[in-house]
C-alpha cells in the first residue's frame, strides 16, 4: 500500500490548514509522532502581496492526523512538523506580516467555534526576514519554533534560534529564546 495514492487529499488538507497553496513530493506513512504522513520536498506558496518567493521550502513535513479523521474520512491534521525548512517572514507593503493573515484568520474561526489550526513545529529551520521585496541581511538559523492553540482566543509561541547575518563570515551571535501569546481582538 503506497501513501502516494493519498497525495491529492494530503495536499488539499495541508492547503486548508495553512491557507496557502502547497506542493508535496514523495509521501510515506509514519507512526513516529502519531499516525499520519511524511511528505518530502514540500513547497508552501505565499500570499499574493508577499512577493514572488514561497513562504517556505521544507525538506520533510510530518503531518499527524487528528483522531476524528479516522471516523469522518476527512484528513484533518493535529500537528505539522517541518524539518529543516527555509521560511520567509515578509512585512508587506500594507504593513502587515505574511503570517498575520494566517494567525488572525484562525483566531476568527476559533471564536466562531471553528479553528482547525494544527500545532506547528519547526525544527532546525532558517527564518529569513523581508521588507517588501528587500531581503534583510539578518536571519535566524537553527530555529525551533512551536505554534499551538493556548485557548479559544490565543495562540502560544515558543522560539529558540541563532541570529546571524549574510554579510559576515562569523557564524552567529549566540542564541535567543522566547515565548508568548497572541490574543484575538474579539
Short mmCIF file of C-alpha atoms in Angstrom, two decimals:
data_model
loop_
_atom_site.label_atom_id
_atom_site.label_comp_id
_atom_site.label_asym_id
_atom_site.label_seq_id
_atom_site.Cartn_x
_atom_site.Cartn_y
_atom_site.Cartn_z
CA UNK A 1 0.00 0.00 0.00
CA UNK A 2 1.61 3.24 -1.14
CA UNK A 3 0.98 6.51 0.68
CA UNK A 4 1.43 8.37 -2.63
CA UNK A 5 -2.15 7.46 -3.56
CA UNK A 6 -3.26 9.87 -0.79
CA UNK A 7 -1.11 12.76 -2.07
CA UNK A 8 -4.02 14.84 -3.51
CA UNK A 9 -6.02 14.50 -0.25
CA UNK A 10 -2.95 15.31 1.86
CA UNK A 11 -2.10 18.33 -0.30
CA UNK A 12 -5.70 19.59 -0.08
CA UNK A 13 -5.79 19.14 3.72
CA UNK A 14 -2.46 20.98 4.07
CA UNK A 15 -3.74 23.85 1.91
CA UNK A 16 -6.87 24.08 4.07
CA UNK A 17 -4.83 24.07 7.31
CA UNK A 18 -2.17 26.52 6.11
CA UNK A 19 -4.46 28.70 3.96
CA UNK A 20 -1.84 28.64 1.21
CA UNK A 21 -1.15 26.65 -1.94
CA UNK A 22 1.04 23.63 -1.16
CA UNK A 23 3.00 21.26 -3.40
CA UNK A 24 4.28 17.97 -1.99
CA UNK A 25 6.81 15.46 -3.28
CA UNK A 26 7.03 11.81 -2.26
CA UNK A 27 4.63 10.75 0.53
CA UNK A 28 5.14 7.99 3.13
CA UNK A 29 3.15 6.63 6.07
CA UNK A 30 4.52 7.40 9.54
CA UNK A 31 3.76 6.41 13.11
CA UNK A 32 6.69 8.23 14.76
CA UNK A 33 4.67 11.13 16.27
CA UNK A 34 1.26 9.51 15.85
CA UNK A 35 -0.47 8.07 12.79
CA UNK A 36 -0.01 10.27 9.75
CA UNK A 37 2.13 11.03 6.73
CA UNK A 38 5.58 12.29 5.89
CA UNK A 39 5.95 14.38 2.74
CA UNK A 40 9.33 15.18 1.21
CA UNK A 41 10.27 18.32 -0.75
CA UNK A 42 7.30 20.47 0.26
CA UNK A 43 6.76 23.94 -1.18
CA UNK A 44 4.35 26.29 0.62
CA UNK A 45 3.48 29.28 -1.54
CA UNK A 46 2.92 32.71 -0.02
CA UNK A 47 0.01 35.13 -0.17
CA UNK A 48 -0.13 37.38 -3.27
CA UNK A 49 1.06 40.57 -1.53
CA UNK A 50 4.18 38.96 -0.04
CA UNK A 51 6.32 38.78 -3.17
CA UNK A 52 7.38 36.04 -5.55
CA UNK A 53 9.31 33.82 -3.14
CA UNK A 54 7.47 30.95 -1.46
CA UNK A 55 6.52 31.15 2.20
CA UNK A 56 8.57 28.02 2.91
CA UNK A 57 10.70 25.29 1.39
CA UNK A 58 10.55 22.20 3.60
CA UNK A 59 12.87 19.18 3.33
CA UNK A 60 10.46 16.95 5.21
CA UNK A 61 7.00 17.64 6.62
CA UNK A 62 5.40 15.22 9.05
CA UNK A 63 1.60 15.56 9.38
CA UNK A 64 -0.12 13.74 12.26
CA UNK A 65 -3.81 13.02 11.79
CA UNK A 66 -6.40 14.33 14.23
CA UNK A 67 -8.26 11.48 15.98
CA UNK A 68 -11.60 12.47 14.39
CA UNK A 69 -10.12 11.86 10.92
CA UNK A 70 -10.42 8.13 11.49
CA UNK A 71 -14.22 8.44 11.85
CA UNK A 72 -15.01 11.12 9.26
CA UNK A 73 -12.69 10.04 6.46
CA UNK A 74 -11.52 13.67 6.03
CA UNK A 75 -7.85 14.41 6.60
CA UNK A 76 -7.52 16.97 9.39
CA UNK A 77 -4.10 17.35 10.96
CA UNK A 78 -3.38 17.80 14.66
CA UNK A 79 0.33 18.54 14.25
CA UNK A 80 2.58 19.64 11.40
CA UNK A 81 6.31 19.20 11.95
CA UNK A 82 8.54 21.00 9.44
CA UNK A 83 12.11 19.66 9.44
CA UNK A 84 14.86 21.94 8.11
CA UNK A 85 12.57 24.48 6.42
CA UNK A 86 13.60 27.81 4.98
CA UNK A 87 10.81 30.24 5.91
CA UNK A 88 10.39 33.77 4.52
CA UNK A 89 8.76 36.17 7.00
CA UNK A 90 7.64 39.16 4.95
CA UNK A 91 6.37 42.56 6.01
CA UNK A 92 4.18 43.51 3.06
CA UNK A 93 3.64 46.95 1.53
CA UNK A 94 0.38 47.20 3.54
CA UNK A 95 2.40 46.98 6.77
CA UNK A 96 1.17 43.51 7.75
CA UNK A 97 3.39 40.44 8.09
CA UNK A 98 2.59 37.44 5.88
CA UNK A 99 1.93 35.30 8.99
CA UNK A 100 -0.64 37.73 10.45
CA UNK A 101 -3.34 36.75 7.97
CA UNK A 102 -2.78 33.11 8.85
CA UNK A 103 -2.94 33.73 12.62
CA UNK A 104 -5.78 36.30 12.52
CA UNK A 105 -7.88 34.14 10.23
CA UNK A 106 -7.60 31.20 12.60
CA UNK A 107 -8.43 33.30 15.68
CA UNK A 108 -11.60 34.50 13.99
CA UNK A 109 -12.53 30.91 13.08
CA UNK A 110 -11.80 29.74 16.64
CA UNK A 111 -14.06 32.45 18.08
CA UNK A 112 -16.88 31.06 15.91
CA UNK A 113 -16.25 27.53 17.15
CA UNK A 114 -14.00 26.51 14.24
CA UNK A 115 -10.29 26.93 14.16
CA UNK A 116 -8.59 23.93 12.65
CA UNK A 117 -5.08 25.34 13.08
CA UNK A 118 -2.85 22.37 13.78
CA UNK A 119 0.05 22.66 16.18
CA UNK A 120 3.05 23.66 14.08
CA UNK A 121 6.60 22.64 14.96
CA UNK A 122 9.62 23.97 13.09
CA UNK A 123 12.87 22.12 13.71
CA UNK A 124 16.34 23.24 12.58
CA UNK A 125 14.83 25.94 10.38
CA UNK A 126 16.14 29.10 8.80
CA UNK A 127 13.96 32.19 9.17
CA UNK A 128 14.60 34.94 6.61
CA UNK A 129 13.17 38.45 7.00
CA UNK A 130 11.94 40.53 4.08
CA UNK A 131 10.55 44.05 3.99
CA UNK A 132 8.58 44.31 0.78
CA UNK A 133 10.88 42.90 -1.91
CA UNK A 134 14.09 43.56 0.07
CA UNK A 135 15.58 40.63 1.97
CA UNK A 136 17.31 41.58 5.22
CA UNK A 137 20.92 40.57 5.89
CA UNK A 138 19.68 39.29 9.26
CA UNK A 139 18.24 35.80 9.60
CA UNK A 140 17.79 33.15 12.29
CA UNK A 141 19.40 29.74 11.88
CA UNK A 142 18.80 26.51 13.80
CA UNK A 143 15.35 27.83 14.66
CA UNK A 144 13.00 25.68 16.71
CA UNK A 145 9.51 27.19 16.83
CA UNK A 146 6.31 25.80 18.34
CA UNK A 147 2.95 27.38 17.49
CA UNK A 148 -0.05 25.94 19.31
CA UNK A 149 -3.59 26.78 20.40
CA UNK A 150 -3.37 28.01 24.01
CA UNK A 151 -7.14 28.54 24.32
CA UNK A 152 -10.09 29.61 22.14
CA UNK A 153 -8.77 33.18 21.77
CA UNK A 154 -4.99 32.79 21.88
CA UNK A 155 -2.13 31.16 20.10
CA UNK A 156 1.04 30.28 22.01
CA UNK A 157 4.51 30.59 20.54
CA UNK A 158 7.84 29.20 21.80
CA UNK A 159 11.03 30.12 19.98
CA UNK A 160 14.74 29.25 20.09
CA UNK A 161 17.24 30.23 17.41
CA UNK A 162 20.63 31.66 16.50
CA UNK A 163 20.65 35.17 14.96
CA UNK A 164 23.09 35.54 12.07
CA UNK A 165 23.97 37.80 9.13
CA UNK A 166 24.56 37.03 5.48
CA UNK A 167 27.18 39.79 5.13
CA UNK A 168 29.58 38.48 7.80
CA UNK A 169 31.86 35.44 7.81
CA UNK A 170 31.25 34.85 11.54
CA UNK A 171 28.78 32.05 12.20
CA UNK A 172 26.41 33.78 14.59
CA UNK A 173 25.78 35.77 17.74
CA UNK A 174 24.83 33.06 20.25
CA UNK A 175 21.19 32.09 20.71
CA UNK A 176 17.95 33.77 21.64
CA UNK A 177 14.75 32.28 23.03
CA UNK A 178 11.30 33.49 23.93
CA UNK A 179 7.69 32.59 24.41
CA UNK A 180 4.45 34.48 24.20
CA UNK A 181 0.74 34.54 23.44
CA UNK A 182 -1.07 36.15 20.53
CA UNK A 183 -4.55 37.05 21.69
CA UNK A 184 -7.53 37.63 19.43
CA UNK A 185 -9.06 41.12 19.45
CA UNK A 186 -12.53 39.67 19.98
#
